[in-house]
PDB file of C-alpha atoms in Angstrom:
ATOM      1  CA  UNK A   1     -54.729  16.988  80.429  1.00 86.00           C
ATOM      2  CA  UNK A   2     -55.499  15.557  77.348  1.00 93.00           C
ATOM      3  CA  UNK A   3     -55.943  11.816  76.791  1.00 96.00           C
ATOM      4  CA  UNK A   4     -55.527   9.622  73.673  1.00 97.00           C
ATOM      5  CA  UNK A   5     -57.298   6.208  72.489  1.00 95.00           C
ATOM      6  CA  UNK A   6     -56.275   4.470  69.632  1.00 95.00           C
ATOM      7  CA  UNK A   7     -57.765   2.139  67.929  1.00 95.00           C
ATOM      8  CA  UNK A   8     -57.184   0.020  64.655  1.00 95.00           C
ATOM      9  CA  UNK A   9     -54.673  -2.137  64.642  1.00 93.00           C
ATOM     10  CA  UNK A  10     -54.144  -5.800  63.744  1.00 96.00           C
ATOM     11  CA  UNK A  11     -52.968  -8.562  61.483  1.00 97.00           C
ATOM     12  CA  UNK A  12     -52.644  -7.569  57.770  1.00 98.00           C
ATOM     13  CA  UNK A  13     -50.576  -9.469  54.540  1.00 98.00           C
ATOM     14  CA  UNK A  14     -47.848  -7.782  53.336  1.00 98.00           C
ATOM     15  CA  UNK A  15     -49.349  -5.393  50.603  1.00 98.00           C
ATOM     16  CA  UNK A  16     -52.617  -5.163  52.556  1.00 98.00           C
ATOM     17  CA  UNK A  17     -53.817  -1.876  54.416  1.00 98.00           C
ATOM     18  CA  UNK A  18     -54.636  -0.841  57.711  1.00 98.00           C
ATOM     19  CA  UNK A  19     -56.441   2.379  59.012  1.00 98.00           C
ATOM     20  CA  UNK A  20     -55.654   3.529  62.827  1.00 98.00           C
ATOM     21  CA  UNK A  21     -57.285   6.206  64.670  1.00 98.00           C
ATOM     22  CA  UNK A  22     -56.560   8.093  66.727  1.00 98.00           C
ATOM     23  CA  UNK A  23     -58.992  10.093  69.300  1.00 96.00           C
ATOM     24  CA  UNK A  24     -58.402  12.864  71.369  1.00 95.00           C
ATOM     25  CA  UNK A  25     -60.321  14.439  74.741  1.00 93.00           C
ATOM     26  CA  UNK A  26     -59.558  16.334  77.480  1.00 91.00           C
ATOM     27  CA  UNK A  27     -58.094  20.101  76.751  1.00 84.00           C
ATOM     28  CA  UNK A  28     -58.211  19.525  72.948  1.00 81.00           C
ATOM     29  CA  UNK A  29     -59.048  23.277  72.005  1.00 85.00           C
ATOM     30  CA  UNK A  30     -55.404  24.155  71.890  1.00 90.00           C
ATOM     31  CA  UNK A  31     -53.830  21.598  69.902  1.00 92.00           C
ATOM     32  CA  UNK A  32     -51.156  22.428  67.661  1.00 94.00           C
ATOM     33  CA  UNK A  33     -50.128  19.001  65.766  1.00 96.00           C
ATOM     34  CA  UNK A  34     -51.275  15.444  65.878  1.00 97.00           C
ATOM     35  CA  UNK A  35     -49.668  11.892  64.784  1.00 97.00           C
ATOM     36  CA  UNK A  36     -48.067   8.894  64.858  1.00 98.00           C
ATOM     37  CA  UNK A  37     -44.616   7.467  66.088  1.00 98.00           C
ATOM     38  CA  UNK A  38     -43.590   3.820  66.074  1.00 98.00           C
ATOM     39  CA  UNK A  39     -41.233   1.655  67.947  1.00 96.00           C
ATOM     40  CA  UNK A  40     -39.713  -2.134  67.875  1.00 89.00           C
ATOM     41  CA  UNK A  41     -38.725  -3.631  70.955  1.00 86.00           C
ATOM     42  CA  UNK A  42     -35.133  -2.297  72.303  1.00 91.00           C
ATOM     43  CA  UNK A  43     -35.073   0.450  69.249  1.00 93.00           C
ATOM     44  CA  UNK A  44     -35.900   4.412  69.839  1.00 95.00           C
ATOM     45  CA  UNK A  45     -39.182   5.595  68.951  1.00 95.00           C
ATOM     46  CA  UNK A  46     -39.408   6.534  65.253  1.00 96.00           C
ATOM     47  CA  UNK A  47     -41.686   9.593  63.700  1.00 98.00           C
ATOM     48  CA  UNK A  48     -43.995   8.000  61.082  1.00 98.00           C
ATOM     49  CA  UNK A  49     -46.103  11.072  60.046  1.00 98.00           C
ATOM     50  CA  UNK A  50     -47.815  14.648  61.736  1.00 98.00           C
ATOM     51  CA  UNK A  51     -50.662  16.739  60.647  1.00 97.00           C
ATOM     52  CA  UNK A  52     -50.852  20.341  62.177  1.00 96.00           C
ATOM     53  CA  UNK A  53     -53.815  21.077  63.711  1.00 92.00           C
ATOM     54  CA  UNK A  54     -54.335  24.461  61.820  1.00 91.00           C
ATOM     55  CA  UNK A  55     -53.955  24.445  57.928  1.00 90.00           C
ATOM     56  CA  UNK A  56     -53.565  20.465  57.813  1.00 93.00           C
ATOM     57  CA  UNK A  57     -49.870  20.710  56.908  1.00 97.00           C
ATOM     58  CA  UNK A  58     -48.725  17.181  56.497  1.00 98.00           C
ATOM     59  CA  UNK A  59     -45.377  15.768  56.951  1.00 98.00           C
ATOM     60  CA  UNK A  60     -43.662  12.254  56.569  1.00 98.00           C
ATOM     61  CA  UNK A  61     -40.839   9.589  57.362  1.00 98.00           C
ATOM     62  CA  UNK A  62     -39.834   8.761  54.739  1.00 98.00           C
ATOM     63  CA  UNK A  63     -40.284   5.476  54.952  1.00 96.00           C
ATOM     64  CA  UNK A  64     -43.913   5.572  54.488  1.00 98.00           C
ATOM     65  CA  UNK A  65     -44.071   8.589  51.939  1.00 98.00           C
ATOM     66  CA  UNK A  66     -46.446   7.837  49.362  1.00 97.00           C
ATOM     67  CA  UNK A  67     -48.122   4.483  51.193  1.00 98.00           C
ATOM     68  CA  UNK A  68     -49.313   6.457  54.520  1.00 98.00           C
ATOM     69  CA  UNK A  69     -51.870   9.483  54.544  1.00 98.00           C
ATOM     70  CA  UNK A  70     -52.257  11.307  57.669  1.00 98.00           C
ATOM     71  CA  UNK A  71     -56.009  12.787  58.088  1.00 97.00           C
ATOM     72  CA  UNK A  72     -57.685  14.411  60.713  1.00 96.00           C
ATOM     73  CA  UNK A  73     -61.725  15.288  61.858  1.00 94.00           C
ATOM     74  CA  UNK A  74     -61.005  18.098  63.732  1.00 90.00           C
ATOM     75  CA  UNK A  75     -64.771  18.023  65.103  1.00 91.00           C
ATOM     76  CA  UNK A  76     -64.483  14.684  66.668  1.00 93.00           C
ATOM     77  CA  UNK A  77     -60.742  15.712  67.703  1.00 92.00           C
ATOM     78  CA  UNK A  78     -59.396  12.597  65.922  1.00 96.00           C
ATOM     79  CA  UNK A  79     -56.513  11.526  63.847  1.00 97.00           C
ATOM     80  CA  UNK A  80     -56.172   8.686  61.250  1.00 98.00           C
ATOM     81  CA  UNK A  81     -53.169   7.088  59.895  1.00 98.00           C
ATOM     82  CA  UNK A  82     -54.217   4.989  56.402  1.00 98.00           C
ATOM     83  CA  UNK A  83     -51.639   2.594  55.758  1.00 98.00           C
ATOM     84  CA  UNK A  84     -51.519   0.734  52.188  1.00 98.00           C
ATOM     85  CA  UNK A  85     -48.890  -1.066  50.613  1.00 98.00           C
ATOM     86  CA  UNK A  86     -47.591  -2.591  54.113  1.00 98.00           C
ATOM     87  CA  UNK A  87     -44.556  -4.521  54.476  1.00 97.00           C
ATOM     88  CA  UNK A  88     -43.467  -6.760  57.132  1.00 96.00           C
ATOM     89  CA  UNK A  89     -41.063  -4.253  58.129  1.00 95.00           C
ATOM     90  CA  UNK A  90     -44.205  -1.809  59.338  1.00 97.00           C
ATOM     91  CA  UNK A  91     -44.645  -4.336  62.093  1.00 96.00           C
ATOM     92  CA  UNK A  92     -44.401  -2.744  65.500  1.00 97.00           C
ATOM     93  CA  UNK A  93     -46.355  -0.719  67.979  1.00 97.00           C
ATOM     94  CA  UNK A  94     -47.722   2.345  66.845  1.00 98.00           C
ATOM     95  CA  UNK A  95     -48.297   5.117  69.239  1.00 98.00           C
ATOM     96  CA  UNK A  96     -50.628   8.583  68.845  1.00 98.00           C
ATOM     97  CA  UNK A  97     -48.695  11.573  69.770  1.00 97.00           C
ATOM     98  CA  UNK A  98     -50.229  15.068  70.165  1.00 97.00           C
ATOM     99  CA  UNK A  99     -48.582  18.606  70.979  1.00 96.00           C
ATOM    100  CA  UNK A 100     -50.868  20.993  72.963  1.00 95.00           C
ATOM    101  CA  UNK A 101     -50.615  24.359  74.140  1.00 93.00           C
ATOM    102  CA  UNK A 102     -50.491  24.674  77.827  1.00 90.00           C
ATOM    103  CA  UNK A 103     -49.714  28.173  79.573  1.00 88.00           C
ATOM    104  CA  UNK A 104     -47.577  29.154  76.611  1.00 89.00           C
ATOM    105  CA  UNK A 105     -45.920  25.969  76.090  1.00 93.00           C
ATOM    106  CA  UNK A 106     -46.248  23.035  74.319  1.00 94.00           C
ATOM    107  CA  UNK A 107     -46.772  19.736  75.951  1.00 95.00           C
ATOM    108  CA  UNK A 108     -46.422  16.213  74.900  1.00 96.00           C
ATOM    109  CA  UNK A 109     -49.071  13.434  74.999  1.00 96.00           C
ATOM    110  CA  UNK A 110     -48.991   9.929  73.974  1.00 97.00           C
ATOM    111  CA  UNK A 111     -51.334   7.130  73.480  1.00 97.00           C
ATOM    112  CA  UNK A 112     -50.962   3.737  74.996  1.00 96.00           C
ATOM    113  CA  UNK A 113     -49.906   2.244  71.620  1.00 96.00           C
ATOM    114  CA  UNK A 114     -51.563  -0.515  69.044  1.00 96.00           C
ATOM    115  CA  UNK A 115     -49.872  -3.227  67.778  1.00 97.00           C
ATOM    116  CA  UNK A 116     -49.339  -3.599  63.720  1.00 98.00           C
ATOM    117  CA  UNK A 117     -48.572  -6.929  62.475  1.00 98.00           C
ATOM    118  CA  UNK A 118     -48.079  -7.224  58.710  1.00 97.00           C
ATOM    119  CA  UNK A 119     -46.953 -11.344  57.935  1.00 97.00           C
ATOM    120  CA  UNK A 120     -44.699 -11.488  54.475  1.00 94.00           C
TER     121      UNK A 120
END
């Protein structure tokens, strides 16, 4: 099992910045990719950005290209998703996602989501 905490959400201006982190525990030793999805009320859950465990690939909505960067600690097991240049349209509930290996296959974990609010 492998649990998830994030933590850095809030109340930001529109053109302000936010940083959320994500941290991961549990069976962490065989994770493959970390990151972040978000999702409005009554819409699907939307991919905002995912960093690969191995080699730091990177990879982006894009939406957010070139105002989010996706980092990662890999000794404290945690993610971070540095948001600048928010709109009001970034406001929603942001959730930590990770994909871990698990007998040969790769299982899905979420956080319990944080709330981003960016006022125009």
């Amino acid at each position: 099992q492998v649990q998830l905490v994030e933590s850095g959400g809030g109340l930001v201006q529109a053109g302000g910045s936010l940083r959320l982190s994500c941290a991961a525990s549990g069976r962490t030793s065989s994770t493959n990719d970390m990151g972040w999805y978000r999702q409005a009320p009554g819409e699907e859950r939307e991919f905002v950005a995912r960093i690969m465990w191995s080699g730091g690939t990177t990879y982006y909505a894009d939406s957010v290209k070139g105002r989010f960067t996706i980092s990662r600690d890999n000794a404290k097991n945690t993610v971070y998703l540095q948001m600048n240049s928010l709109k009001p349209e970034d406001t929603t509930i942001y959730y930590c996602h990770a994909r871990v290996w698990v007998a040969a296959t790769l299982r899905d974990y979420w956080g319990q989501g944080t709330q981003v609010t960016v006022s125009p």
